[in-house]
PDB file of C-alpha atoms and ligand atoms in Angstrom:
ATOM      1  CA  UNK A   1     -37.992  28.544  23.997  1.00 58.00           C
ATOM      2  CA  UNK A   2     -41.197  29.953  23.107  1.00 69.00           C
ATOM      3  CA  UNK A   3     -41.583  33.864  24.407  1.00 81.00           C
ATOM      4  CA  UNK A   4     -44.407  35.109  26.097  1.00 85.00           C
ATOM      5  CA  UNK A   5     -44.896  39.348  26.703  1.00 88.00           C
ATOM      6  CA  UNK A   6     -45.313  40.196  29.672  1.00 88.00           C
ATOM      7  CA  UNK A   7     -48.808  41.344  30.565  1.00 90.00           C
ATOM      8  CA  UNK A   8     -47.241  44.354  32.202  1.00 88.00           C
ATOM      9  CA  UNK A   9     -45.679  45.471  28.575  1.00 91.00           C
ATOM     10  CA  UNK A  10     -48.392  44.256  26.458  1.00 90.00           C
ATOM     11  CA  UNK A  11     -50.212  47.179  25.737  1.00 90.00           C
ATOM     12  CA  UNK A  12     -47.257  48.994  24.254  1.00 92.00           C
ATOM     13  CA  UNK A  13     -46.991  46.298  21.731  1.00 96.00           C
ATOM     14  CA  UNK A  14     -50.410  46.346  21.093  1.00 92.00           C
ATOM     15  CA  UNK A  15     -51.192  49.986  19.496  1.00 92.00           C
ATOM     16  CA  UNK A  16     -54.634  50.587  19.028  1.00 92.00           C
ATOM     17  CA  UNK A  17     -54.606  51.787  15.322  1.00 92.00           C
ATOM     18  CA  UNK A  18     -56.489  54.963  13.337  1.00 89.00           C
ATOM     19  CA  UNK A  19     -57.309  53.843  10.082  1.00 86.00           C
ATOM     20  CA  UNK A  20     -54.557  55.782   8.666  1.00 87.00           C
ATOM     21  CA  UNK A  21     -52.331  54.255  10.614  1.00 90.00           C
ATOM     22  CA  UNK A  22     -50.071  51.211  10.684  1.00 89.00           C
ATOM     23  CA  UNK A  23     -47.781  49.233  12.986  1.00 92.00           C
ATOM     24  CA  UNK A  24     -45.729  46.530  13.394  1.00 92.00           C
ATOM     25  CA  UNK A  25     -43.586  44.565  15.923  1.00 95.00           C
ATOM     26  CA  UNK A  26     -40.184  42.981  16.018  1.00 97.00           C
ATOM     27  CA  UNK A  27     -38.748  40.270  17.904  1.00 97.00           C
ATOM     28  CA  UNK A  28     -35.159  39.714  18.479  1.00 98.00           C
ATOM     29  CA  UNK A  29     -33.190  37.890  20.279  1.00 97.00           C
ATOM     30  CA  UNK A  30     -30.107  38.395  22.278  1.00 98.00           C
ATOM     31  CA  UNK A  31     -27.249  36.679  23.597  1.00 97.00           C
ATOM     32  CA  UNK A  32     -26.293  39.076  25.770  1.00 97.00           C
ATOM     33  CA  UNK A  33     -27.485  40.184  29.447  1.00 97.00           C
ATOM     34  CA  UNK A  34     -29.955  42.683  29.316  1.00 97.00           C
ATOM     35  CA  UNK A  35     -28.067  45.141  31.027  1.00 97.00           C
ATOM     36  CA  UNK A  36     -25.632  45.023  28.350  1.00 97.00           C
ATOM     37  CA  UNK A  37     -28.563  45.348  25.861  1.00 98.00           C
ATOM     38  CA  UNK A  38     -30.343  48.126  27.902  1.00 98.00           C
ATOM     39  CA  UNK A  39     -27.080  50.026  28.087  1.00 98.00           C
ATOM     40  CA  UNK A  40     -27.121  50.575  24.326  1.00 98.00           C
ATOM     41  CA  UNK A  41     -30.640  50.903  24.109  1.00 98.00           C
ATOM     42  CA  UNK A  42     -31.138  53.506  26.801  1.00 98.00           C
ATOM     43  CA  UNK A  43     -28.520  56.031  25.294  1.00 98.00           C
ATOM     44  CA  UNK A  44     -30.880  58.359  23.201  1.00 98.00           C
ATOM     45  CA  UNK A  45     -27.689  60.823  22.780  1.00 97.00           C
ATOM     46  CA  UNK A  46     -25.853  57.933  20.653  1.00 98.00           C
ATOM     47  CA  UNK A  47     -28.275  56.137  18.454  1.00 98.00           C
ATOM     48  CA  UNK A  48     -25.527  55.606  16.266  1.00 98.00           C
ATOM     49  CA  UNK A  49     -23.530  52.877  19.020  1.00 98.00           C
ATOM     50  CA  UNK A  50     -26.342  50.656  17.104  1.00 98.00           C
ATOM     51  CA  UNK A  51     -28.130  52.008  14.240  1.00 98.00           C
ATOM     52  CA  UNK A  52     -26.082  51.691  11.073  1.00 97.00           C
ATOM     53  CA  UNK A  53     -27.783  54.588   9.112  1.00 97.00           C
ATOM     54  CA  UNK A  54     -26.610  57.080  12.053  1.00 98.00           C
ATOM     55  CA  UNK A  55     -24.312  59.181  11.263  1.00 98.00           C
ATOM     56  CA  UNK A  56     -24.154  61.589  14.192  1.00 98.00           C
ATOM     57  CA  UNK A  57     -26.700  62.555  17.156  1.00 98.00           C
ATOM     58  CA  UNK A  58     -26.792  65.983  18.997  1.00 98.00           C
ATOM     59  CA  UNK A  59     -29.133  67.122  21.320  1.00 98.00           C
ATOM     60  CA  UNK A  60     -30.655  70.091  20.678  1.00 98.00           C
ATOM     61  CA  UNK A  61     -33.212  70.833  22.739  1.00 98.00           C
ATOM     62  CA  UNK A  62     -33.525  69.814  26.781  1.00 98.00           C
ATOM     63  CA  UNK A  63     -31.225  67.796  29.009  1.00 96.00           C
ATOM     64  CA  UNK A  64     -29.660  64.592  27.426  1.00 95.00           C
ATOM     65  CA  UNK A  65     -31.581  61.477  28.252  1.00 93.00           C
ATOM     66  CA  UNK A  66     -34.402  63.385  30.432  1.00 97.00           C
ATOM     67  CA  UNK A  67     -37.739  62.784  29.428  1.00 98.00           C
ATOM     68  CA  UNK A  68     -38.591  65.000  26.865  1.00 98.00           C
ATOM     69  CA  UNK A  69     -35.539  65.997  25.423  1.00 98.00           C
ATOM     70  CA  UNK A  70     -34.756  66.388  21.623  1.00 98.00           C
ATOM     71  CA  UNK A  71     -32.020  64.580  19.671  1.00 98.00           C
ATOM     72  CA  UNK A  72     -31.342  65.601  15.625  1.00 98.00           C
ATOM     73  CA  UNK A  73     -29.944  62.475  14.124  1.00 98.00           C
ATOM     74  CA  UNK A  74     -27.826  62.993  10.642  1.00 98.00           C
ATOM     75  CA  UNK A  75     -28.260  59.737   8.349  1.00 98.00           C
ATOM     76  CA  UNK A  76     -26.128  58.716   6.448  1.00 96.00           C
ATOM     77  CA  UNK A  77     -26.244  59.737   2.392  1.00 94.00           C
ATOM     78  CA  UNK A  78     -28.121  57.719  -0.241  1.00 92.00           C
ATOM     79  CA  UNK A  79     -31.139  57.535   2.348  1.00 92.00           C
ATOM     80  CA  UNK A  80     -34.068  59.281   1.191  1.00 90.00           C
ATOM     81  CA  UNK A  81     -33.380  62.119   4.213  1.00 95.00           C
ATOM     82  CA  UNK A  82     -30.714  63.329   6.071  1.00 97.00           C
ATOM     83  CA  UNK A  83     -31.733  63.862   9.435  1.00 98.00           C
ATOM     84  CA  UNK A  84     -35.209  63.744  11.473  1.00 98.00           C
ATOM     85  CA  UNK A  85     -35.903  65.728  14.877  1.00 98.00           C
ATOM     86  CA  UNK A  86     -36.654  62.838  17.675  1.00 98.00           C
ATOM     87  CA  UNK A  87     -38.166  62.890  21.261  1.00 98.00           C
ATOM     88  CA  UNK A  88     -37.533  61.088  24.098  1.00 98.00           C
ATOM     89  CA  UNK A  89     -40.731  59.299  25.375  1.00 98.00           C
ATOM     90  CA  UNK A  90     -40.377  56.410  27.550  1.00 98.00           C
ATOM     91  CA  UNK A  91     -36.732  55.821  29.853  1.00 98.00           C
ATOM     92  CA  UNK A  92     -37.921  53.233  31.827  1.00 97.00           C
ATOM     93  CA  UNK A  93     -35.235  51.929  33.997  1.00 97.00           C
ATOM     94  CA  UNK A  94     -36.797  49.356  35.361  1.00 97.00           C
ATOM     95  CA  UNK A  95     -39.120  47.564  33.309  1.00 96.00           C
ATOM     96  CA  UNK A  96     -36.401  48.354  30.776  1.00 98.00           C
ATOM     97  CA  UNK A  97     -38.736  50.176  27.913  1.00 98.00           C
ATOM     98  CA  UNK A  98     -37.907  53.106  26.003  1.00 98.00           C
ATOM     99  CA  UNK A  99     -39.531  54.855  23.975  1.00 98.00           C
ATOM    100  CA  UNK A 100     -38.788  57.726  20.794  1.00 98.00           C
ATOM    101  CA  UNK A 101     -41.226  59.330  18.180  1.00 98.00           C
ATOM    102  CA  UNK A 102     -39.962  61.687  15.397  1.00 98.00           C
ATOM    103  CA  UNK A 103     -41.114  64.991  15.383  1.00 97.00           C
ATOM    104  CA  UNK A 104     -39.568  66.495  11.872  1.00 97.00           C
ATOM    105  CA  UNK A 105     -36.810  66.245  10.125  1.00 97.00           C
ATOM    106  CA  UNK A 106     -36.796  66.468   5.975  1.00 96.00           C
ATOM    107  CA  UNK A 107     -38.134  62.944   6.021  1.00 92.00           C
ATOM    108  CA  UNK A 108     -41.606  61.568   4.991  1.00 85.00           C
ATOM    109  CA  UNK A 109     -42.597  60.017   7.424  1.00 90.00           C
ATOM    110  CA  UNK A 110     -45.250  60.871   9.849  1.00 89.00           C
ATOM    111  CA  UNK A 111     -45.773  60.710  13.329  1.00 93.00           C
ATOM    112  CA  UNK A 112     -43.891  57.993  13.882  1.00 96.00           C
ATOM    113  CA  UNK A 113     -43.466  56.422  17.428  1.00 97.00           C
ATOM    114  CA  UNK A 114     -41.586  52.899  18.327  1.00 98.00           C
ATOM    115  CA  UNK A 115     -41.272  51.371  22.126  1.00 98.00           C
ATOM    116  CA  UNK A 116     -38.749  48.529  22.759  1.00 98.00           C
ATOM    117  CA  UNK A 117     -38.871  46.853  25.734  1.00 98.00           C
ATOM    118  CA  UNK A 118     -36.057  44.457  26.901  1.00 98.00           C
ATOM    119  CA  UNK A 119     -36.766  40.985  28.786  1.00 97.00           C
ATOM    120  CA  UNK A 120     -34.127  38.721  30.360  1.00 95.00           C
ATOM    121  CA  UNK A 121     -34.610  35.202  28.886  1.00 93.00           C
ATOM    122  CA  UNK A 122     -32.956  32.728  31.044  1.00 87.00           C
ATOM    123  CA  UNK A 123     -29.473  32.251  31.047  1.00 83.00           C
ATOM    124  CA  UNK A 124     -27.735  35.339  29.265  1.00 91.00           C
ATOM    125  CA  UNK A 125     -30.237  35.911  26.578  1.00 96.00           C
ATOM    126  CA  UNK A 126     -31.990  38.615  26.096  1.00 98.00           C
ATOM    127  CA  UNK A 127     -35.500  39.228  24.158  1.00 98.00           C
ATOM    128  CA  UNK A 128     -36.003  42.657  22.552  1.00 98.00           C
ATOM    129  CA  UNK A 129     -39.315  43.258  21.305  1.00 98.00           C
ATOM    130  CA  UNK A 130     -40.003  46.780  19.342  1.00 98.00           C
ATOM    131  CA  UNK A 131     -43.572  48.054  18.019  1.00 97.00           C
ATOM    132  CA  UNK A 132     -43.363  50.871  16.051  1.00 96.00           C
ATOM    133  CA  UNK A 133     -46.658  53.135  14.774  1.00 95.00           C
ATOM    134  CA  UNK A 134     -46.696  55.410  11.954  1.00 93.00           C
ATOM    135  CA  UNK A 135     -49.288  57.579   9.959  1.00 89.00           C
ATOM    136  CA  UNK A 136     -49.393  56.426   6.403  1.00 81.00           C
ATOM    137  CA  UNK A 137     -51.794  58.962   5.683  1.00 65.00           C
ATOM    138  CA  UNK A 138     -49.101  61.645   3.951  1.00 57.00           C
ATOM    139  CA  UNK A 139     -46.755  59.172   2.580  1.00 49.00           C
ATOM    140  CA  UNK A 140     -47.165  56.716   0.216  1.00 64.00           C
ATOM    141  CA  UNK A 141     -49.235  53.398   0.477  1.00 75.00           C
ATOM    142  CA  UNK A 142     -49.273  52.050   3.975  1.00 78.00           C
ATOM    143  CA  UNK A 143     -47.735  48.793   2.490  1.00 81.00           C
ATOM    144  CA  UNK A 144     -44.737  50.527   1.213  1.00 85.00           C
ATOM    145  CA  UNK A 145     -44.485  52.743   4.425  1.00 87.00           C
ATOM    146  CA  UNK A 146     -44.576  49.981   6.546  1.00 87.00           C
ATOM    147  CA  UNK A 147     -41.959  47.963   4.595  1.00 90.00           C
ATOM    148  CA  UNK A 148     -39.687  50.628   4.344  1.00 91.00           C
ATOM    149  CA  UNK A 149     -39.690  51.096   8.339  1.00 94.00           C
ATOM    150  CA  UNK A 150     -39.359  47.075   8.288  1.00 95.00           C
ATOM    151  CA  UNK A 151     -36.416  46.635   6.800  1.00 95.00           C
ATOM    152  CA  UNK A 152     -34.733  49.730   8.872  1.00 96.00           C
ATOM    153  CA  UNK A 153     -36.019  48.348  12.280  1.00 97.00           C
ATOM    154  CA  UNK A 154     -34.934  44.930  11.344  1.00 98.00           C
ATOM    155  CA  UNK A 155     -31.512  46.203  10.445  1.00 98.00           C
ATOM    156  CA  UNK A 156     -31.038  47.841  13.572  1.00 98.00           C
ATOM    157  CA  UNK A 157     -32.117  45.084  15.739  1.00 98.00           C
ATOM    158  CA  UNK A 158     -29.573  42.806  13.835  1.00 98.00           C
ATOM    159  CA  UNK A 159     -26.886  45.278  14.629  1.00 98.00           C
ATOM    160  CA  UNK A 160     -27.768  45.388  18.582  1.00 98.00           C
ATOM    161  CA  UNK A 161     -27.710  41.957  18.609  1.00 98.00           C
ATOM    162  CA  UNK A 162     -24.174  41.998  17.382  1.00 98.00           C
ATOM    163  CA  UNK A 163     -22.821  44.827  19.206  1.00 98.00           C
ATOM    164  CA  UNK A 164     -24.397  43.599  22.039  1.00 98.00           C
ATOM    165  CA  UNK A 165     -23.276  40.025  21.698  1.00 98.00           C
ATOM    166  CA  UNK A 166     -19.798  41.877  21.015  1.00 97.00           C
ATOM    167  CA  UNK A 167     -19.550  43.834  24.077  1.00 96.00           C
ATOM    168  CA  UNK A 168     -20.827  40.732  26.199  1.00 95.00           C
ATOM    169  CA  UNK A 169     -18.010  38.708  24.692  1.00 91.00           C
ATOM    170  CA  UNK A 170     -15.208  41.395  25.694  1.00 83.00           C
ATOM    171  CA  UNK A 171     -16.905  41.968  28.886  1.00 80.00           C
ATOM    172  CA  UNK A 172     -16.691  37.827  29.809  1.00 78.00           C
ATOM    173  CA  UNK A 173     -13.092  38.318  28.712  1.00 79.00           C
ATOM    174  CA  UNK A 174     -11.927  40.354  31.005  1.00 72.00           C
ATOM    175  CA  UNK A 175     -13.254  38.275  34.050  1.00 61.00           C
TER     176      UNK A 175
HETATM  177  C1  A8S B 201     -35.270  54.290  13.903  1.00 71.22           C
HETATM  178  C2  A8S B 201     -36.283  54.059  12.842  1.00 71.22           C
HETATM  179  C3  A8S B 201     -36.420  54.645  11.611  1.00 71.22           C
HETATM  180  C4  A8S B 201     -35.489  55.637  11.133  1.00 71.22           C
HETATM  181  C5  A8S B 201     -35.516  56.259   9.934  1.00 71.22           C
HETATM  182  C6  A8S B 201     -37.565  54.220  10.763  1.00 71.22           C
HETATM  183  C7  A8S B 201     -34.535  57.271   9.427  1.00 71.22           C
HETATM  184  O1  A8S B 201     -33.592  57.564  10.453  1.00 71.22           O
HETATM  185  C8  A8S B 201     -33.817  56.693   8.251  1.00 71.22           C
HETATM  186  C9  A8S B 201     -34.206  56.981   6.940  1.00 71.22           C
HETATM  187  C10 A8S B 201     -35.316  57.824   6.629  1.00 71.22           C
HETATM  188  O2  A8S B 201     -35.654  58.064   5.487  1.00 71.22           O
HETATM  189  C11 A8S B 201     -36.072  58.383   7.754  1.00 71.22           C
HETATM  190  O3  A8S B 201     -35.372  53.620  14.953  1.00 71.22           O
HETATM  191  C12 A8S B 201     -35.252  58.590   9.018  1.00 71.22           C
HETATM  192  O4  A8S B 201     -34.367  55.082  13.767  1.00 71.22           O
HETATM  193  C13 A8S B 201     -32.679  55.741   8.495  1.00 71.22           C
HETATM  194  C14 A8S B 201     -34.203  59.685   8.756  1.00 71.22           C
HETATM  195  C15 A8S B 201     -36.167  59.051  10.125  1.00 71.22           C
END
């Protein structure tokens, strides 16, 4: 089935760019409700149900999963950081978006922000779709900026999708 955004989320995929900046958006594909997906997605106190370079998630700053508030993830070593300082953006119950950018951390990368946004598919299939921003003006070339974020989006997409597909499968179990 071919997917078509939403008009209602559309802008949030489609970043109007400075010319130091660069984006890019993933698609991925769930077979899993999406209030199984949105459950994991919506938890900004434990990134690390999903992301595989998480190591652990406190917040420091605010009340846990209010607008506003401040997680510091640790990542896991042999990464070129170990943690980064993220806000809470977007908890939109729902239309299902959420949103993060990173604020510090010992990282290079700069002003980073990502939405995802989570649409039911037919049947139990969900679509996420993810658009993240960043300011390649610090860091290296945009190119290698934007590839690096690539490959860790993608990764953590591919692990919702499993964990999601997992917790679906235990879930149908049980019935
Ligand atoms: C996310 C997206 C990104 C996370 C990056 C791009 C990061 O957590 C990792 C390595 C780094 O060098 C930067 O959705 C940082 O989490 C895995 C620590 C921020």
């Amino acid at each position: 089935m071919v997917f078509q955004l939403p008009t209602t989320v559309s802008s949030h995929h489609n970043p109007v760019l400075q010319p130091n900046e660069c984006s890019s958006t993933l698609f991925q594909t769930i077979a899993a409700p999406a209030s199984v997906v949105w459950a994991l997605v919506s938890d900004f106190e434990n990134p690390q149900r999903y992301k595989p370079f998480v190591r652990s998630c406190r917040i420091i700053d605010g009340q846990a999963n209010q607008v506003g508030c401040l997680r510091r993830v640790d990542v896991a070593s042999g990464l070129p950081a170990s943690y980064s300082i993220e806000r809470l953006e977007i908890l939109d119950h729902d239309q299902r978006i959420f949103g993060f950018s990173i604020v510090s951390g010992d990282h290079r990368l700069s002003n980073y922000r990502s939405i995802m946004s989570l649409h039911p598919n037919g049947g139990d299939e969900t679509v996420v779709v993810e658009t993240c921003v960043i300011d390649a003006a610090k860091a290296n070339t945009k190119e290698e900026t934007c590839a690096f974020v690539d490959t860790i989006v993608k990764l953590n997409l591919r692990t919702l999708s499993r964990v999601a597909e997992d917790l679906a499968g235990k879930a149908q179990q049980q019935v």
